[in-house]
Amino acid sequence: LNVTEENFVLDTLAGCIEYKSLLDVVVNAFFVRDGRYCLISERNLYIVICYLATFQLEELGLQYFSRIVKSLDTAKMQKFLRFFFNTLYLNTWIKDEWSQFYDSLYVKENWIDPLLRWQPRVQQLIEQLTDKLSNCTTTIKTSTVTQPEEFNLTIPKPRAIPMPLPIPVLEKRQPVPPSTYKPPKEKKQLEEIKRKNRRKAEIRSIICVCKGDYFFLNSLLVQGTFLTGREVVPFLPQYLEVVWGLVLTQYFEELQIDNIPIKLNAAAILREGALYQRKMEQELKRIENLLRGAGDPSEFLEWQNQMRGKDMEEQLAEIECRRLQGKLSHEEAVLAHQNVIQENKKKAALMREEKAEMMHQYAEKRLQEQKEMRELVEQVVEGHKNAKQAKIKLQKYKQQIVQEVCEENRELLRQALEEEEEKLRKRYELIQQIRAIESLPSLRHKFVDLTETGGHGLICEMSIVELRERLALLREAQKAAEEEKRDQIIHEKQAKEQLLLDKLDQISLFRAELGRAAALKQEEKKQKSQSGERPMKDDRILNLQKKIVEKTMERKKQAGLL
């Protein structure tokens, strides 16, 4: 830019910043009323045009101002100038809003009166912009079509024919391993665990029934009555199974729990029946092996059980040591927590003293601020008294404008009502004509013969009567098929119920036998446990118990001090 243009731009920028409050009043009102659909990014454009029209129009002249306006978007400038140079707006709310920032007399003489003098000439500019908008035609630029040209590429040399590759010989595939068609070993392990758990549960149930008193069982077998002493004649081993069967039968008969209703579904019954069937086959196979001369693994199993018992005792001792160590750690943690509580109490006391001192200082500061605030309020009240009279005058003027606008709205509403009544009258006449046409009589009845065909010339045509007869025959055939299917289902259901009843009888027999075997094993285990000595506690457990007692006494002493 040259020096003149640069000075003009800087003066315009400085003026827009200086009179920002006045320009914001006009531009904000424009965006609320006529410029609702204008972009907010164009706000600075309207601020500059408003500043030039208000403060620089005398210096620029209308010709230079028109050149600036016509260089911009025609529709936007026409809309903004029509809004800003409205005589009613300039004399009413624009003048009142500007009077809130500057003296009303100064606003009227220096800004409003010059704008009103320039209004007729600016109106001619607005009309020129309006004519330009109404006569403008959109010109579509025709673009030239790009003509493609071939690339000047080098012609490649012909490639030599490659030698054919030898056909690879496929390696022999590995056969499918046989483990694919075998059940997994985890399933067998789960079945073994399930069998062992069931055996343990049966043993526990027998122990609960007999309450662990096997001398009571012996006395019950010998005399049939309850004995107070522990010395009875032992029964023979070959009658052990019979004796346990009698004892369990008598006990269940006394408690009336021999017929406990256990609800089993069909799948559970068949599954348990298959399990007992496999067990019976395994037992028969074991007996056949014994008859052929196979060895009895009972001694090895007994030794194995003893070793497992020792391992279990060691594991229990280790578990007890861990439990006591955890308890000792808990006691130490409680002591540490009590020490932390004491330290926190001391810190809280110091913080309360500091807080009281700070609150005292804050109260003095608040009193001083309140005193200053009262003085400021008194000054503001005096200023409001002078502004109250100006607000009353402004309110009266606004009421006068509202009355004028209401009268115009009433006239427009009356015209709209008259037009709507005319439309309703024409619509009512049209409805009367349509109803008169519809009231004329017309023959709409058609007689139908149900025995005749449609007459379409098809081979499969039939009358409605024949169709109904065929549908009735189909329904009867379908009903007969349903009855036959229902009878078949009932027979299958009865056969399945009979199979389940047989399985239940077989399951009850197996359960009784397994209960007796479990009771015998439990009695042997009881006798072995009574004959053996109770192992002594581990030294580690005793030391840990002693430490726990000491820590507990120290914690109680510390709690008493707290």
Coordinates of C-alpha atoms in Angstrom, one line a residue, residues 26 32 76-77 98 105 119 122 133 143 168 212 337 342 396 403 429 444 477 487 521:
V26 CA -26.0 -1.7 15.4
V32 CA -30.9 -10.4 15.5
K76 CA -25.1 -8.4 2.0
M77 CA -24.5 -4.7 1.5
W98 CA -26.0 5.5 21.7
L105 CA -27.5 16.1 22.5
Q119 CA -30.3 9.0 3.9
V122 CA -27.9 6.5 0.3
L133 CA -29.8 -8.1 -7.6
S143 CA -14.4 -25.2 -19.3
P168 CA 7.8 -80.7 -6.7
G212 CA -18.7 -92.5 65.4
H337 CA -1.7 -48.8 63.1
Q342 CA -1.1 -41.5 68.0
K396 CA -42.7 6.2 28.1
Q403 CA -48.8 1.1 20.7
E429 CA -69.2 -25.1 -1.4
R444 CA -73.2 -52.2 -6.5
A477 CA -56.8 -87.0 7.2
D487 CA -50.7 -93.0 20.4
K521 CA -14.1 -99.1 55.6

